[in-house]
Coordinates of C-alpha atoms and ligand atoms in Angstrom, one line a residue:
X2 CA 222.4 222.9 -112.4
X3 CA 221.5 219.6 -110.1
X4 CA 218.2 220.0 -108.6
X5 CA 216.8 217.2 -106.5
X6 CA 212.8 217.7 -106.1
X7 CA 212.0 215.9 -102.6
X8 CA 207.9 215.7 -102.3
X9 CA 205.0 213.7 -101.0
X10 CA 203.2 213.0 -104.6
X11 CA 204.1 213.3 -108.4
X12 CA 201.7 213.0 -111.4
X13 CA 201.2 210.4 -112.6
X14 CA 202.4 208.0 -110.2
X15 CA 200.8 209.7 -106.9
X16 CA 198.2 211.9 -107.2
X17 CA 196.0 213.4 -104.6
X18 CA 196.3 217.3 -105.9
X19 CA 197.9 220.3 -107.7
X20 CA 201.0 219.7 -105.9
X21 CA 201.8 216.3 -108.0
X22 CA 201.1 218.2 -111.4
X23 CA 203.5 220.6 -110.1
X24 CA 205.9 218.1 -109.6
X25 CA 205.8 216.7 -112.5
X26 CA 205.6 219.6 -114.8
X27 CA 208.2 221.6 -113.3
X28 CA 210.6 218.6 -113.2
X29 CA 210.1 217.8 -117.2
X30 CA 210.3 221.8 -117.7
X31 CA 213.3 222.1 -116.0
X32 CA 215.1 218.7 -117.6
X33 CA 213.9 220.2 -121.3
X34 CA 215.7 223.2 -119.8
X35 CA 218.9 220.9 -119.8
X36 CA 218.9 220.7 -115.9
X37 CA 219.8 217.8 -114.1
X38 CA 216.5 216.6 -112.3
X39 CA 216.1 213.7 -109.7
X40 CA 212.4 213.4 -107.6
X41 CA 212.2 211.6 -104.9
X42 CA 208.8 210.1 -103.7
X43 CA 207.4 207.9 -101.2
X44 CA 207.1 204.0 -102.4
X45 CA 203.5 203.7 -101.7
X46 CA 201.3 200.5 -101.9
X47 CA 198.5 202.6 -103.8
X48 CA 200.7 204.3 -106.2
X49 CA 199.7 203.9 -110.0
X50 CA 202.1 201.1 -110.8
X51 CA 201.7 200.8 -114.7
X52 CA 202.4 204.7 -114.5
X53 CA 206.4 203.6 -112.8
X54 CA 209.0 202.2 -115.4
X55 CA 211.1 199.2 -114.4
X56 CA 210.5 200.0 -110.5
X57 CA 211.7 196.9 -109.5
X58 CA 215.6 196.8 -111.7
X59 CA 217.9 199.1 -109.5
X60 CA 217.5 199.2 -105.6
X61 CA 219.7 200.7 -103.1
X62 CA 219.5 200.0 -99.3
X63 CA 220.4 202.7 -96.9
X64 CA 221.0 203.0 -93.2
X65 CA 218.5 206.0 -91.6
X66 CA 219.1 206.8 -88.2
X67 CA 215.9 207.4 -86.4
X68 CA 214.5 207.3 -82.9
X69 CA 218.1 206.2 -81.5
X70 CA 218.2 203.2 -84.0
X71 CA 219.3 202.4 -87.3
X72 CA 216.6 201.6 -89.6
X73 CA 216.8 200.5 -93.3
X74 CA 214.9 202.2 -96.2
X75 CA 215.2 201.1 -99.5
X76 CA 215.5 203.2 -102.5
X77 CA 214.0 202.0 -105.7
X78 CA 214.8 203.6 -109.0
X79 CA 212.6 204.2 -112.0
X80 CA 211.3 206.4 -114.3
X81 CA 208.0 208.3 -114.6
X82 CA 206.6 210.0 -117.3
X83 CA 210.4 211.2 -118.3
X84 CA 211.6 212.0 -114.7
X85 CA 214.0 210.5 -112.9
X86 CA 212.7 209.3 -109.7
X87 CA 213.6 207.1 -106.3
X88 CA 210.9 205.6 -104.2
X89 CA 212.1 205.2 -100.5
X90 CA 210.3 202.2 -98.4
X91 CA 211.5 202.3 -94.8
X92 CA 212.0 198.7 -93.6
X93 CA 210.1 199.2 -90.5
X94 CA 207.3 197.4 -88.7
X95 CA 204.7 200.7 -89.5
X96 CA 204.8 200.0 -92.9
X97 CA 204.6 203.9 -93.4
X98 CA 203.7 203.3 -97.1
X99 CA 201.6 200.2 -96.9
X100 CA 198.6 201.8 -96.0
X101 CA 196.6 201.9 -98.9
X102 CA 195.9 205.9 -98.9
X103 CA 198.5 208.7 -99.7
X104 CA 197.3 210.5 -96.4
X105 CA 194.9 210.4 -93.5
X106 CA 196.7 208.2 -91.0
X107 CA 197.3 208.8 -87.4
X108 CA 200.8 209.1 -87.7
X109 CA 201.3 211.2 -91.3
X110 CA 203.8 213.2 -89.4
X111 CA 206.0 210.9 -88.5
X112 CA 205.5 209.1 -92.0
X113 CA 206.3 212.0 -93.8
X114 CA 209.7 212.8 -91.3
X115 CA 211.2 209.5 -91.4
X116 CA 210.5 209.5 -95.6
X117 CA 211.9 213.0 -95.4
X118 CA 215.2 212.0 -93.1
X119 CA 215.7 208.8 -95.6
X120 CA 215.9 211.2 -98.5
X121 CA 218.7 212.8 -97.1
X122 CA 220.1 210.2 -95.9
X123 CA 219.8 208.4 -99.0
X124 CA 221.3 211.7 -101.2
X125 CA 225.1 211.4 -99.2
X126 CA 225.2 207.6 -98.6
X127 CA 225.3 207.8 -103.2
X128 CA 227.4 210.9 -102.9
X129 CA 224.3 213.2 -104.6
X130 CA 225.3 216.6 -104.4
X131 CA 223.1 218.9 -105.7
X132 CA 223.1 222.3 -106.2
X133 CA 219.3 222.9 -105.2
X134 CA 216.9 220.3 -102.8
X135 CA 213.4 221.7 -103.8
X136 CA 211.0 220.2 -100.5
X137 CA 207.0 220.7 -101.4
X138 CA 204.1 221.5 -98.5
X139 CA 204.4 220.4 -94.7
X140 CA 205.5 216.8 -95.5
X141 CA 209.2 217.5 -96.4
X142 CA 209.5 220.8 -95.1
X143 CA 211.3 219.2 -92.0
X144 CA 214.2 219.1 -94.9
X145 CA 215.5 222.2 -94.5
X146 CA 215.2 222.2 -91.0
X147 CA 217.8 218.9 -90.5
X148 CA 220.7 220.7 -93.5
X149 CA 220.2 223.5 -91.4
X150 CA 221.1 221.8 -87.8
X151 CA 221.6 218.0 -87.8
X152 CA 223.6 217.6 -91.3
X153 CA 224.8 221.5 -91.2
X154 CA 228.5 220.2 -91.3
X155 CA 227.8 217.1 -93.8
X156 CA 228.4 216.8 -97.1
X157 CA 225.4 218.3 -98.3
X158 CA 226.7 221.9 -96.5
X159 CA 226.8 223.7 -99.8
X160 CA 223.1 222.6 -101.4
X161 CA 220.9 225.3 -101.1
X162 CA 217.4 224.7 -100.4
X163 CA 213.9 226.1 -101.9
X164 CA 210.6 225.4 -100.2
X165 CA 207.3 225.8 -102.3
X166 CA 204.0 226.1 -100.0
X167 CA 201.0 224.9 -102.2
X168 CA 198.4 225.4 -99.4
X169 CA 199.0 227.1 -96.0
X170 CA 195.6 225.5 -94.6
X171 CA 197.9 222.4 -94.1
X172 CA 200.8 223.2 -92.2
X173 CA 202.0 220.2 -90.4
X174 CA 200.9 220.7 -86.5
X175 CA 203.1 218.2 -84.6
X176 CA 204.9 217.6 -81.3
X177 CA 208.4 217.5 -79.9
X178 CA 208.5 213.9 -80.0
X179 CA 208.5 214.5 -84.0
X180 CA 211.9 216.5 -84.1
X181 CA 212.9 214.4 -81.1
X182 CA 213.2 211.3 -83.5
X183 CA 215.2 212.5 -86.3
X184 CA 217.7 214.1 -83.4
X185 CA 216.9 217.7 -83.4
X186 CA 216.7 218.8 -79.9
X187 CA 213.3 221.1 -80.0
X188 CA 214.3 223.2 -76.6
X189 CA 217.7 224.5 -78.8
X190 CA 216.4 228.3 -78.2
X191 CA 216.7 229.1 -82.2
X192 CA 214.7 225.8 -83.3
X193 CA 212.2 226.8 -80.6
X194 CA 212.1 230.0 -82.1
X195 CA 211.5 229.0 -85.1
X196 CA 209.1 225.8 -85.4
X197 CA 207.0 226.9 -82.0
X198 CA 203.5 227.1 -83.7
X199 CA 202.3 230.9 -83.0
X200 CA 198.4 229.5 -82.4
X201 CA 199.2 227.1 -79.7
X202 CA 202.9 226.7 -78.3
X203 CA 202.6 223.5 -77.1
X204 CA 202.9 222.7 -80.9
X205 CA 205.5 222.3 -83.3
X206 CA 204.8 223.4 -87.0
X207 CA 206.8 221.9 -89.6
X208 CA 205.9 224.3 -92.4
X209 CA 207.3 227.3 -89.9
X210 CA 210.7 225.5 -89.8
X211 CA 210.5 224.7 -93.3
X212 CA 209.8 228.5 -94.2
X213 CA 212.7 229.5 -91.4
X214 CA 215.7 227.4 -92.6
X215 CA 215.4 227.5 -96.4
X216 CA 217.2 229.4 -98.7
X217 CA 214.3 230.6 -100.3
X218 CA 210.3 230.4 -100.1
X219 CA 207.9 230.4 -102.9
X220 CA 204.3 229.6 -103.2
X221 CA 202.3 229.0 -106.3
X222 CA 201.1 233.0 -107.2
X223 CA 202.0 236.5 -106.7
X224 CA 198.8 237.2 -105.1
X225 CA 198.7 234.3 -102.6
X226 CA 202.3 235.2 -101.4
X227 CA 200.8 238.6 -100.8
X228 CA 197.3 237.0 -99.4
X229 CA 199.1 234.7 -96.9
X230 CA 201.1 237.6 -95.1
X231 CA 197.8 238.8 -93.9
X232 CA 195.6 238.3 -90.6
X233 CA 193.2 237.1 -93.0
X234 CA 194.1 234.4 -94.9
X235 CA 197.6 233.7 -93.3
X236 CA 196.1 230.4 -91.4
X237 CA 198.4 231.7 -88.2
X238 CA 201.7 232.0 -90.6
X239 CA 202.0 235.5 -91.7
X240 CA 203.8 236.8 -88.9
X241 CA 206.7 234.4 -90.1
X242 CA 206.2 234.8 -93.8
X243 CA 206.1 238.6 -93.6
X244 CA 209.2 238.5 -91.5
X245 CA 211.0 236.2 -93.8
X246 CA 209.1 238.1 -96.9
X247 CA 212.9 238.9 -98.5
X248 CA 213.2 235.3 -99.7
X249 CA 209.3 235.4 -100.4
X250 CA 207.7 235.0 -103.6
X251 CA 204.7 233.7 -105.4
X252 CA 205.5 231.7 -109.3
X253 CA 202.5 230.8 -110.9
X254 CA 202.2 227.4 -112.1
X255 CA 202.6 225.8 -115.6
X256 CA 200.0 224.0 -117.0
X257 CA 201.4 220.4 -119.0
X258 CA 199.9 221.4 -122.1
X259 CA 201.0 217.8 -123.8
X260 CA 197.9 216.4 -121.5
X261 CA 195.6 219.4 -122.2
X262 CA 195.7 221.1 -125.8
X263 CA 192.4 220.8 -127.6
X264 CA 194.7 220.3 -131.5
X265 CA 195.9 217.4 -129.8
X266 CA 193.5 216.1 -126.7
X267 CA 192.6 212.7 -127.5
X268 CA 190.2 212.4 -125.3
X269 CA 187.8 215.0 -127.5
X270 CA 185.6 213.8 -131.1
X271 CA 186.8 217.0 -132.7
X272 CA 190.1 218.7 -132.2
X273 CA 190.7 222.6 -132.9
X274 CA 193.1 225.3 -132.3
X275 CA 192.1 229.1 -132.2
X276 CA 192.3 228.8 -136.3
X277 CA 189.4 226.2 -135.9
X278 CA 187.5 227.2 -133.0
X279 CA 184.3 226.8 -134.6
X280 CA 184.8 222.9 -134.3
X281 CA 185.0 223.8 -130.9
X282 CA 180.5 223.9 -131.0
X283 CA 180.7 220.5 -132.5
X284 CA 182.2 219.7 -129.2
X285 CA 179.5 221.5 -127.1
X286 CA 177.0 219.2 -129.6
X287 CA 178.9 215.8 -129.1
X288 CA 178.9 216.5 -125.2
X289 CA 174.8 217.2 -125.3
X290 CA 174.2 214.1 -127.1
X291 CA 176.4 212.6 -124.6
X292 CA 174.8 213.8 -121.5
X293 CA 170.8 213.7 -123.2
X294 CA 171.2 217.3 -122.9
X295 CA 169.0 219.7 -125.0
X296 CA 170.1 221.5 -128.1
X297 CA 169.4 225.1 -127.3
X298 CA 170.8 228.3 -128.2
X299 CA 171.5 228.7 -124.6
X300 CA 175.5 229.2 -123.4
X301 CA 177.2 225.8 -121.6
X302 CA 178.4 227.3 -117.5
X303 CA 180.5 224.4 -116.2
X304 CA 182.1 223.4 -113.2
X305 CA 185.3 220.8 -112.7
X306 CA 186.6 220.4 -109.3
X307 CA 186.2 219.4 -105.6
X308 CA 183.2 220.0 -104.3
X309 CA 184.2 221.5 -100.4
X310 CA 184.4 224.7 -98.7
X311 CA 187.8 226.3 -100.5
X312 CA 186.0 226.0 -104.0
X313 CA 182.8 227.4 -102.8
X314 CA 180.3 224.9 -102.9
X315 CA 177.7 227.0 -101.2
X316 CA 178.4 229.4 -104.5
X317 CA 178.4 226.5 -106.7
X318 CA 174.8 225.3 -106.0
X319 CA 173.4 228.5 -105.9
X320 CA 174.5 229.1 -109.5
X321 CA 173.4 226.4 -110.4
X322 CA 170.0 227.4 -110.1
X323 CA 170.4 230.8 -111.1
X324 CA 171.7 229.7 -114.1
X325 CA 168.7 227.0 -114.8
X326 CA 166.7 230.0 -114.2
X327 CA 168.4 232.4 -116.8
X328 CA 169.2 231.1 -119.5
X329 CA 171.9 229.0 -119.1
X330 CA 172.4 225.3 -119.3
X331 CA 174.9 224.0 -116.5
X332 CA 177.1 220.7 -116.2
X333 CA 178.7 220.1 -113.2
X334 CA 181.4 217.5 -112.5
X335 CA 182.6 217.0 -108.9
X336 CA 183.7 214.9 -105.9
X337 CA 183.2 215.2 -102.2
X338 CA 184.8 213.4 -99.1
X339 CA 182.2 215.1 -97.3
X340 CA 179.3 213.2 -96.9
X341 CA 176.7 215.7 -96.3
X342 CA 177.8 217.7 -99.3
X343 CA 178.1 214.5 -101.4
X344 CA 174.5 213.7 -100.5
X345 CA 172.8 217.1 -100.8
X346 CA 174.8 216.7 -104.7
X347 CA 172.9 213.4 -104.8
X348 CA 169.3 214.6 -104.1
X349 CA 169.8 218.1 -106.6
X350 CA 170.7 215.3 -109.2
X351 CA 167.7 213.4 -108.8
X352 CA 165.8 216.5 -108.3
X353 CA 167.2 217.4 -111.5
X354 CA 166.8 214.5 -113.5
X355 CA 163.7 215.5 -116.0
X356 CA 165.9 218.9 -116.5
X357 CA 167.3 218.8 -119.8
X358 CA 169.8 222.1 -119.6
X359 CA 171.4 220.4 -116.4
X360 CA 174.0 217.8 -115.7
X361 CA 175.4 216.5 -112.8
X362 CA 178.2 214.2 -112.8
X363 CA 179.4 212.9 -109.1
X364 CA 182.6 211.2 -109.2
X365 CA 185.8 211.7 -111.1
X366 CA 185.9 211.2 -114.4
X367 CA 189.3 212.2 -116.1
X368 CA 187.8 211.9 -120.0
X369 CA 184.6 213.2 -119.0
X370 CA 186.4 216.3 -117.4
X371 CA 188.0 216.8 -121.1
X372 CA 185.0 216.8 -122.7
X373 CA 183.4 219.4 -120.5
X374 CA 186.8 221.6 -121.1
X375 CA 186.7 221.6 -124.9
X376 CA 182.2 221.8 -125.2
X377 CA 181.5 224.1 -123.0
X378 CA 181.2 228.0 -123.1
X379 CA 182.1 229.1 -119.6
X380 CA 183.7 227.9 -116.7
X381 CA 182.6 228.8 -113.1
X382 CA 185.7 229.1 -110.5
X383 CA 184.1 230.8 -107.2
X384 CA 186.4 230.0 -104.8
X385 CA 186.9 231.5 -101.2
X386 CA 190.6 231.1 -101.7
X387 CA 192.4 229.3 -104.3
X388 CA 196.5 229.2 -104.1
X389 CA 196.8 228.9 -107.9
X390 CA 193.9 227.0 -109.5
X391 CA 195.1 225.0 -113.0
X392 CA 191.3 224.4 -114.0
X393 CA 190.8 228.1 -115.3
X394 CA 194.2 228.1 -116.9
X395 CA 192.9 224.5 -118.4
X396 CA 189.5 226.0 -119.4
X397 CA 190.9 229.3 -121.1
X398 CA 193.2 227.0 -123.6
X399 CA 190.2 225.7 -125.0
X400 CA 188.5 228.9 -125.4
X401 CA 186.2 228.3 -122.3
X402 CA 186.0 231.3 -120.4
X403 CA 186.5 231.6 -116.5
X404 CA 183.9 233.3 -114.4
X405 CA 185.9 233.3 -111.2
X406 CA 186.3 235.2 -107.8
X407 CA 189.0 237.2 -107.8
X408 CA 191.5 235.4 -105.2
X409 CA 194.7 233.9 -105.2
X410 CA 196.0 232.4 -108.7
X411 CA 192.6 233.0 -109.7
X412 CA 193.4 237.1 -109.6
X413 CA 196.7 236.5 -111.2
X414 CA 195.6 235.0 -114.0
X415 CA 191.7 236.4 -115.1
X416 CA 191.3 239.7 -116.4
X417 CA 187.5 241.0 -116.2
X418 CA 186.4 241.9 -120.1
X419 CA 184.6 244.7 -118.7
X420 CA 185.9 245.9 -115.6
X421 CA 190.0 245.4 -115.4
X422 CA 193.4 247.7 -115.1
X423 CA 194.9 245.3 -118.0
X424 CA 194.3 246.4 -121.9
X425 CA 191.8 245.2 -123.4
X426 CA 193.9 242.3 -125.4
X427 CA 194.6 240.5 -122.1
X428 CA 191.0 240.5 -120.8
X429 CA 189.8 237.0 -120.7
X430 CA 186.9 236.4 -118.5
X431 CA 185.1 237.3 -115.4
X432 CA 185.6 238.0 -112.4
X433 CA 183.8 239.1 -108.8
X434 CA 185.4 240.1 -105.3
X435 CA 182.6 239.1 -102.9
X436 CA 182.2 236.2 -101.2
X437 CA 178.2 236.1 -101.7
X438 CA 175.1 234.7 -104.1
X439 CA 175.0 238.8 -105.3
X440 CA 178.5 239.0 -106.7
X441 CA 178.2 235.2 -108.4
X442 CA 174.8 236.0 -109.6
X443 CA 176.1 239.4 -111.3
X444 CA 179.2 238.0 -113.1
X445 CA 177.5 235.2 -114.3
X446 CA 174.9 237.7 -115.7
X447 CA 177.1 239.7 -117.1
X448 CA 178.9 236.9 -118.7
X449 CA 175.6 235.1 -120.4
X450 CA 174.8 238.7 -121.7
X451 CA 178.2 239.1 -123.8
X452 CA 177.7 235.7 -124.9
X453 CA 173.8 236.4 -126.3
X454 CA 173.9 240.4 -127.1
X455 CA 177.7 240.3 -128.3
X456 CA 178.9 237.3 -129.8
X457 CA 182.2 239.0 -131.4
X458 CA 183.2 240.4 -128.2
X459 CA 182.7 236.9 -126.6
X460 CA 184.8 235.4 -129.2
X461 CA 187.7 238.1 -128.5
X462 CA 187.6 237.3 -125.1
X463 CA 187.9 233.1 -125.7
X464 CA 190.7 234.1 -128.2
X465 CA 192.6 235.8 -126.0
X466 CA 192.7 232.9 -123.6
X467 CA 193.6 230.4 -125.9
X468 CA 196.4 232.4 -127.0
X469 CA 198.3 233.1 -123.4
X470 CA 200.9 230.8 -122.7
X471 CA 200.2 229.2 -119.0
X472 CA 202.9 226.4 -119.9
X473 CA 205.6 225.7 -117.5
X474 CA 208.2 227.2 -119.6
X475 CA 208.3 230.9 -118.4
X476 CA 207.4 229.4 -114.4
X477 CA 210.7 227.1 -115.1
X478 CA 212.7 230.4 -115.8
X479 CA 211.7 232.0 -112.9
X480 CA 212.2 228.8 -110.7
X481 CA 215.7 228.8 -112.8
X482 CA 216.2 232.4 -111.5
X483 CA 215.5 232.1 -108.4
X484 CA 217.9 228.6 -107.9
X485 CA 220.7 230.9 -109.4
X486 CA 220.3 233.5 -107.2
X487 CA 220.1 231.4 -103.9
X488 CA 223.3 229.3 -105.1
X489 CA 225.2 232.0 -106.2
X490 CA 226.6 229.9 -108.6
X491 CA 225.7 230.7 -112.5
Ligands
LIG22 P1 192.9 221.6 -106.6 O1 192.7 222.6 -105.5 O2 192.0 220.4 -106.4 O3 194.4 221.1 -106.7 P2 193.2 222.7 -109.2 O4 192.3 223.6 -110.0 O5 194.6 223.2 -108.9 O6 192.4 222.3 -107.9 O7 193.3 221.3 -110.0 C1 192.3 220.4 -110.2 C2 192.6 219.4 -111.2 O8 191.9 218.2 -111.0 C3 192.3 219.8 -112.7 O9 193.2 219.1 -113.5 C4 190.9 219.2 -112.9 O10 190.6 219.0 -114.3 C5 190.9 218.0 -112.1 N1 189.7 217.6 -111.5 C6 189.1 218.1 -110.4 N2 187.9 217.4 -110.1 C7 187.8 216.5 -111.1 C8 186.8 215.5 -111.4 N3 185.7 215.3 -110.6 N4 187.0 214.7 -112.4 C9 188.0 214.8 -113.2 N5 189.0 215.7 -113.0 C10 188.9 216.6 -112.0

């Protein structure tokens, strides 16, 4: 099969979130799979460079009308980290991708639609047919919406699209003027239908239109498919998810277990599989020494991640403390845009200092974040919604159990060792439903308990997470699955 991946960011090469590991993994899965892969990517100023082979050799240019004129993007091919990929620059006086940042301009909208109308463009000026166009989040989800009406009788008629939603809190909110410029008339009655945003109608939604016109909708779990057709958590979209629900479904994602295996992770002293996982504690002692942190028979809780409101950071610094206060040592390693939550980080630190069972690392710190995976005993997750979440699936491969609240990806993929529906061979961690100090508080109790009184259940339940597979190899089949079925072709 030909799939083209269309997206705003790829690992390495552009990186802001879990939507460029995704990228990436999924592409390499499904070329190992002996697909035929292409991505194409915005050619931004600030994009990792050393990570892009020969991106200056082969260059295309291609005519993109836009706004009633003709402008020129060029298309730049190269290879990164084994995928095939094509960086689009439009010639144009904004300098969409000059801007130093991946997002947070004024005008990502129209950024994002005029890189999204030169990929198409760009796909039947080369005479690219694919079988599949796989668009990612609100920033190509205008994609399906153009095949659908602008180029519905091009040559790109018979690709079938897929439209993966990583995070529904970012959905694209535009105006008229957006579909305007790439030559969609917005007062058609079915594109009115279908891309008015149902919280304010003087709004048009991109990710509505993207759900609307493709051939098929994922997001990145079961449970956040289900979570985000409800009043609750749909962010305004679960009226139009639960009526398109038929080409609905949630695929967990893969982790790239070539970056994170602790046999092979070079970024840790000692390496170890489950076999060895006693060289696993010389770990936890190297990362001690490393952050003057004392040698205690006292478990390691960690947290990786961005510190803001989706992840819980109310939850975070309260457990914190609880755990200083019960036996537990804590390292946390975090980063904030937010100012005041950066700063209140700032002062626990140096509050903290003199503390030797606590570390607090602000920043991010890739080698650092390895270490912290392979030494530690537990890893705290507490978020108040979570699509997928890689960092427990990260954590349990080095036999670092997840203490998580029970949403999204995070329910899909931690079983509580003492409270859970699945046999006892596939619990492997903990896990709490409320929102509150209580419910953190408990599971973390519970958790340091197994670890003191029961140290061979506690082993079990690490065991058991090393051994699941949460590579991209099964995700890839179902992706595969779902491609066949929406093409009707194999
Ligand atoms: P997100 O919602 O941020 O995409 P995920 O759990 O899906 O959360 O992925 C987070 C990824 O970023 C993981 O690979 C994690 O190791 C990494 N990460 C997060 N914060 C840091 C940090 N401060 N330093 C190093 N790596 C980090």
């Amino acid at each position: 099969m030909y799939i083209v991946m269309i997206a705003s960011e790829c690992a390495p090469v552009s990186k802001v979130g879990g939507l460029a590991d995704v990228v990436d993994g999924l592409s390499r899965e499904l070329s190992n799979k002996g697909h035929k892969v292409e991505v194409i990517l915005p050619y931004y100023d600030c994009m990792k460079h050393p990570a892009v082979k020969d991106l200056q050799g082969n260059s295309v240019q291609v005519s993109v009308p836009c706004n009633g004129k003709e402008i020129l993007s060029t298309v730049h091919r190269a290879a990164a980290h084994d995928n095939e990929c094509f960086f689009i620059k439009p010639q144009s006086p904004e300098r969409y991708f000059d801007r130093g940042v991946y997002y947070g301009k004024g005008d990502d909208d129209e950024r994002f639609t005029v890189f999204s109308l030169s990929a198409i463009e760009f796909l039947l000026a080369t005479g690219r047919r694919p079988d599949i166009i796989h668009c990612h989040d609100w920033q190509t989800a205008v994609i399906p919406v153009l095949l659908k009406n602008k180029y519905k009788h091009s040559a790109l008629s018979e690709t079938k699209t897929c439209y993966t939603i990583h995070n529904i809190w970012h959905q694209g909110k535009t105006t008229e003027k957006i579909l305007k410029m790439v030559g969609i008339e917005p007062s058609a009655a079915a594109v009115k239908d279908n891309m008015t945003d149902d919280s304010d109608r003087a709004y048009i939604n991109l990710m509505k239109g993207g759900i609307a016109y493709s051939d098929v909708v994922t997001t990145v779990s079961p449970k956040y498919a289900e979570e985000t057709m409800t009043n609750q958590m749909g962010e305004g979209m679960q009226a139009t998810l639960s009526k398109y629900s038929g080409k609905y479904t949630g695929i967990i994602n893969g982790v790239d277990y070539d970056s994170w295996s602790p046999a092979s992770d070079r970024h840790i002293p000692f390496n170890y599989d489950a076999d060895t996982i006693e060289d696993k504690y010389k770990n936890k002692e190297y990362l001690r020494k490393k952050l003057s942190m004392k040698q205690d028979f006292k478990p390691i809780v960690s947290v990786v991640g961005r510190l803001d409101m989706q992840k819980g950071v109310h939850l975070i610094r309260h457990s914190l403390l609880y755990a200083l206060n019960n036996g537990m040592q804590f390292i946390l390693l975090g980063s904030s845009p937010d100012t005041e939550i950066d700063l209140y980080f700032h002062h626990l630190k140096s509050y903290l200092k003199d503390n030797h069972d606590c570390h607090i690392c602000l920043g991010h710190d890739e080698e650092l974040a390895h270490l912290i995976y392979a030494g530690a005993d537990m890893i705290l997750i507490p978020s108040l919604f979570e699509p997928c979440g890689l960092t427990q699936m990260i954590a349990m491969r080095y036999g670092t159990v997840p203490v998580v609240r029970s949403t999204g990806g995070l329910s899909d993929t931690v079983f509580d060792a003492e409270v859970s529906a699945k046999p006892a061979a596939e619990r492997n961690g903990f896990s709490f439903d409320d929102f509150s100090y209580d419910a953190v508080s408990l599971a973390l109790k519970r958790a340091s308990m197994v670890w003191h009184e029961k140290p061979y259940t506690f082993r079990e339940i690490m065991l058991t997470g090393m051994k699941t597979d949460y590579s991209w190899m099964a995700s890839a089949d179902k992706y595969i699955s779902l491609y066949n079925k929406v093409s009707g072709k194999w």
